Structures are given as structure tokens and as C-alpha cells.
Amino acid sequence: GGAPARRRPGTGQIGGCAIWEVMPTGGRNIRGLFSQGVATGPQRERLILWDVALSVARDRPFTGVGPGQYRSIFTTYHPNTITSETSWGNAHNVYLHHLAERGVPGLLVLLAALITLTLGAWRAERERRDARSLCAATATIAFLVMNLTEVAWQTEQVATLFLFLWLLGAGPRPAREIL
């Protein structure tokens, strides 16, 4: 009985709509942002890095250019300087960076690892509902979002801190809590 509950749009749907709105009309793509002057300053520079990563991925979708090779191939795709640098070592987006360096298979492996960590953190939060599990769940979401504009997964200190917080909250509980 009764009317079905209205489903609210998810975060991904809202984010997709927001991105769609800032994209220029008439060929909504990243390159359009450059040519129409929508993105300026650091935003424009980051979009150039993302565009290079997508171009590399289009040329080598299955193998990428190889781990650690984004810097060596960068000037082939963008010979101009960006903030007085000619070659960049990463795409400032871990997902696009993995796609460029490791191809679709490498991106899928990364996504599988991050999805596994996310599901583990949310399962722990749903079951335990304590401060540690909440810390793991929120740290996981923050880490996923941070990697949209950085390559934190490949930065040892940041990745280690994230994995420590995750393990603290989502890992197995000790047989007896020591306070």
C-alpha cells in the first residue's frame, strides 16, 4: 500500500549534472573548456593534464604508456609549458593517471581495490556504528574524492595514513579492547 517513495538523486547524478553545466555547449568536452575560456588559472592547468591523460588513454587503451612513463610522454601530447614547466609527472587525478600509464586493465584493478576498501569501510560502519568505523568510512570517501585532483594513492605517506585509518576502523577487532 501507498504511493512509492520518491527516489532522491544520488551524489554521482548531482555531480554529473554539475559538471555538465560548466561544460561549454556545442560539443561538451574538456577541450571545449580550454578554447572558450571557461577554465582559467590552476583549473585550466589541471584540465590540460587530464586532457593529456585522456589522449594517451585513447592512443593506448589496453597497455597505457607504462608505470612511471607519464612524464616522458607528456611533451608529445602537450609541447607547451604549463606554469613554466614543460613536463609533468602525473595527471593530478589518480584515475586518469592510472588509465594513461596502465590502460583500462590497470584502472580496473585500481577501482577494484578502492571499491573493496570502500565496501569494507561502509560494512564496518553499518555493523559497528562506533567512532573507529565512522572514521574509516569518512576517510575512505575523503580519499576517493582527494584522488580526483591528486595522485594520493601513489604518495606513500598519504596512502599509508589512509590505510592506517581504514584498518583502525574497518579491520578486524581485537579479541579484547585495551583502553
XYZ file of C-alpha atoms in Angstrom:
179
model
C 0.000 0.000 0.000
C 0.558 3.594 -0.539
C 2.465 5.661 -3.005
C 6.009 4.587 -3.798
C 8.719 6.643 -2.150
C 10.386 9.195 -4.411
C 13.977 8.372 -5.032
C 16.329 11.275 -4.473
C 19.176 11.763 -6.909
C 22.486 10.314 -5.777
C 25.712 12.221 -5.328
C 27.055 10.884 -8.621
C 23.998 12.104 -10.512
C 24.217 15.546 -8.939
C 27.972 15.729 -9.639
C 27.411 14.665 -13.246
C 24.800 17.382 -13.710
C 27.118 19.998 -12.167
C 29.973 19.019 -14.487
C 27.606 19.018 -17.466
C 26.533 22.572 -16.620
C 30.061 24.014 -16.647
C 30.974 22.315 -19.903
C 30.569 24.584 -22.930
C 27.639 23.841 -25.219
C 28.138 22.538 -28.741
C 30.470 19.624 -28.091
C 30.666 19.184 -24.354
C 34.238 18.026 -23.777
C 37.315 19.038 -21.831
C 38.991 20.700 -24.819
C 35.954 22.976 -25.150
C 36.696 24.355 -21.699
C 40.136 25.480 -22.876
C 39.037 27.072 -26.118
C 36.117 29.027 -24.708
C 37.987 30.437 -21.740
C 35.722 28.819 -19.135
C 38.629 27.448 -17.129
C 41.437 29.764 -16.116
C 44.496 29.583 -13.880
C 45.074 26.374 -11.925
C 41.786 24.887 -13.136
C 42.862 25.272 -16.754
C 46.261 23.740 -15.993
C 44.712 20.733 -14.321
C 42.297 20.251 -17.208
C 45.259 20.231 -19.613
C 46.861 17.459 -17.532
C 43.614 15.492 -17.633
C 43.279 16.037 -21.363
C 46.793 14.680 -21.926
C 45.937 11.604 -19.840
C 42.748 11.011 -21.826
C 44.620 11.438 -25.124
C 47.248 8.914 -24.018
C 44.497 6.510 -22.975
C 42.778 6.876 -26.343
C 46.046 6.026 -28.115
C 46.967 3.116 -25.815
C 43.780 1.918 -24.110
C 44.972 -1.569 -23.172
C 48.566 -1.034 -22.119
C 48.937 2.653 -21.347
C 52.432 4.098 -21.618
C 53.746 2.052 -18.700
C 54.162 2.755 -14.980
C 56.161 5.910 -14.349
C 56.160 6.936 -18.023
C 53.570 9.754 -17.954
C 56.339 12.362 -17.617
C 58.315 11.004 -20.572
C 55.306 11.026 -22.902
C 53.781 14.315 -21.681
C 55.564 16.662 -24.116
C 54.496 14.503 -27.047
C 50.887 15.341 -26.237
C 51.403 18.887 -24.907
C 54.632 20.544 -26.088
C 53.844 23.919 -24.481
C 54.769 24.923 -20.953
C 52.301 24.984 -18.098
C 53.291 27.333 -15.266
C 56.854 27.378 -16.634
C 57.156 23.563 -16.642
C 57.366 21.586 -19.842
C 56.891 18.083 -18.469
C 54.556 16.889 -15.754
C 54.989 13.681 -13.798
C 51.331 12.978 -13.147
C 47.856 13.838 -14.341
C 46.697 15.271 -10.986
C 43.894 12.698 -10.996
C 44.796 9.174 -9.909
C 42.055 7.580 -12.002
C 43.129 9.282 -15.234
C 46.787 8.806 -14.346
C 46.335 5.044 -13.973
C 44.354 4.956 -17.187
C 47.177 6.735 -19.048
C 50.010 4.687 -17.537
C 48.388 1.274 -17.135
C 45.470 1.335 -19.566
C 41.961 0.116 -18.889
C 43.128 -3.087 -17.121
C 45.239 -1.054 -14.672
C 42.378 1.345 -13.999
C 40.033 -1.586 -13.351
C 42.483 -3.089 -10.842
C 42.754 0.273 -9.051
C 38.973 0.653 -8.986
C 38.552 -2.898 -7.676
C 40.958 -2.162 -4.812
C 39.271 1.130 -3.936
C 35.778 -0.356 -4.186
C 36.825 -3.214 -1.901
C 38.162 -0.735 0.667
C 35.028 1.405 0.389
C 32.664 -1.524 0.833
C 34.693 -2.783 3.803
C 34.585 0.605 5.492
C 30.860 1.041 4.974
C 30.146 -2.531 6.099
C 32.090 -1.897 9.314
C 30.205 1.362 9.894
C 26.835 -0.286 9.292
C 27.638 -3.172 11.675
C 29.541 -1.377 14.449
C 28.405 2.231 14.436
C 31.329 3.416 16.518
C 33.880 6.219 16.200
C 36.512 3.995 14.575
C 34.221 2.669 11.873
C 32.892 6.175 11.186
C 36.492 7.382 10.846
C 37.240 4.614 8.327
C 34.099 5.341 6.313
C 34.650 9.096 6.128
C 38.389 8.744 5.478
C 37.597 6.408 2.583
C 35.191 8.862 0.964
C 37.618 11.752 1.505
C 40.424 9.694 -0.033
C 38.342 8.822 -3.101
C 37.449 12.475 -3.625
C 41.000 13.710 -2.983
C 42.248 11.428 -5.753
C 40.074 13.301 -8.253
C 42.583 16.165 -8.169
C 45.726 14.451 -6.875
C 47.516 11.117 -7.049
C 47.394 10.457 -3.303
C 47.220 6.691 -3.857
C 50.772 6.928 -5.216
C 52.055 9.160 -2.402
C 53.388 6.805 0.260
C 52.715 8.997 3.298
C 49.128 9.820 2.329
C 48.273 6.275 1.240
C 49.807 4.835 4.423
C 47.831 7.235 6.613
C 44.635 6.374 4.750
C 45.258 2.618 5.021
C 46.046 3.004 8.744
C 42.755 4.844 9.347
C 40.917 2.268 7.268
C 42.462 -0.659 9.156
C 41.798 1.011 12.503
C 38.090 1.327 11.753
C 37.260 -1.425 9.282
C 39.827 -4.070 10.121
C 39.229 -6.987 12.447
C 38.514 -6.101 16.040
C 40.945 -7.315 18.686
C 39.556 -10.039 20.919
C 39.679 -7.621 23.839
C 39.721 -3.814 23.650
C 42.608 -2.249 25.504
C 41.867 1.293 26.574
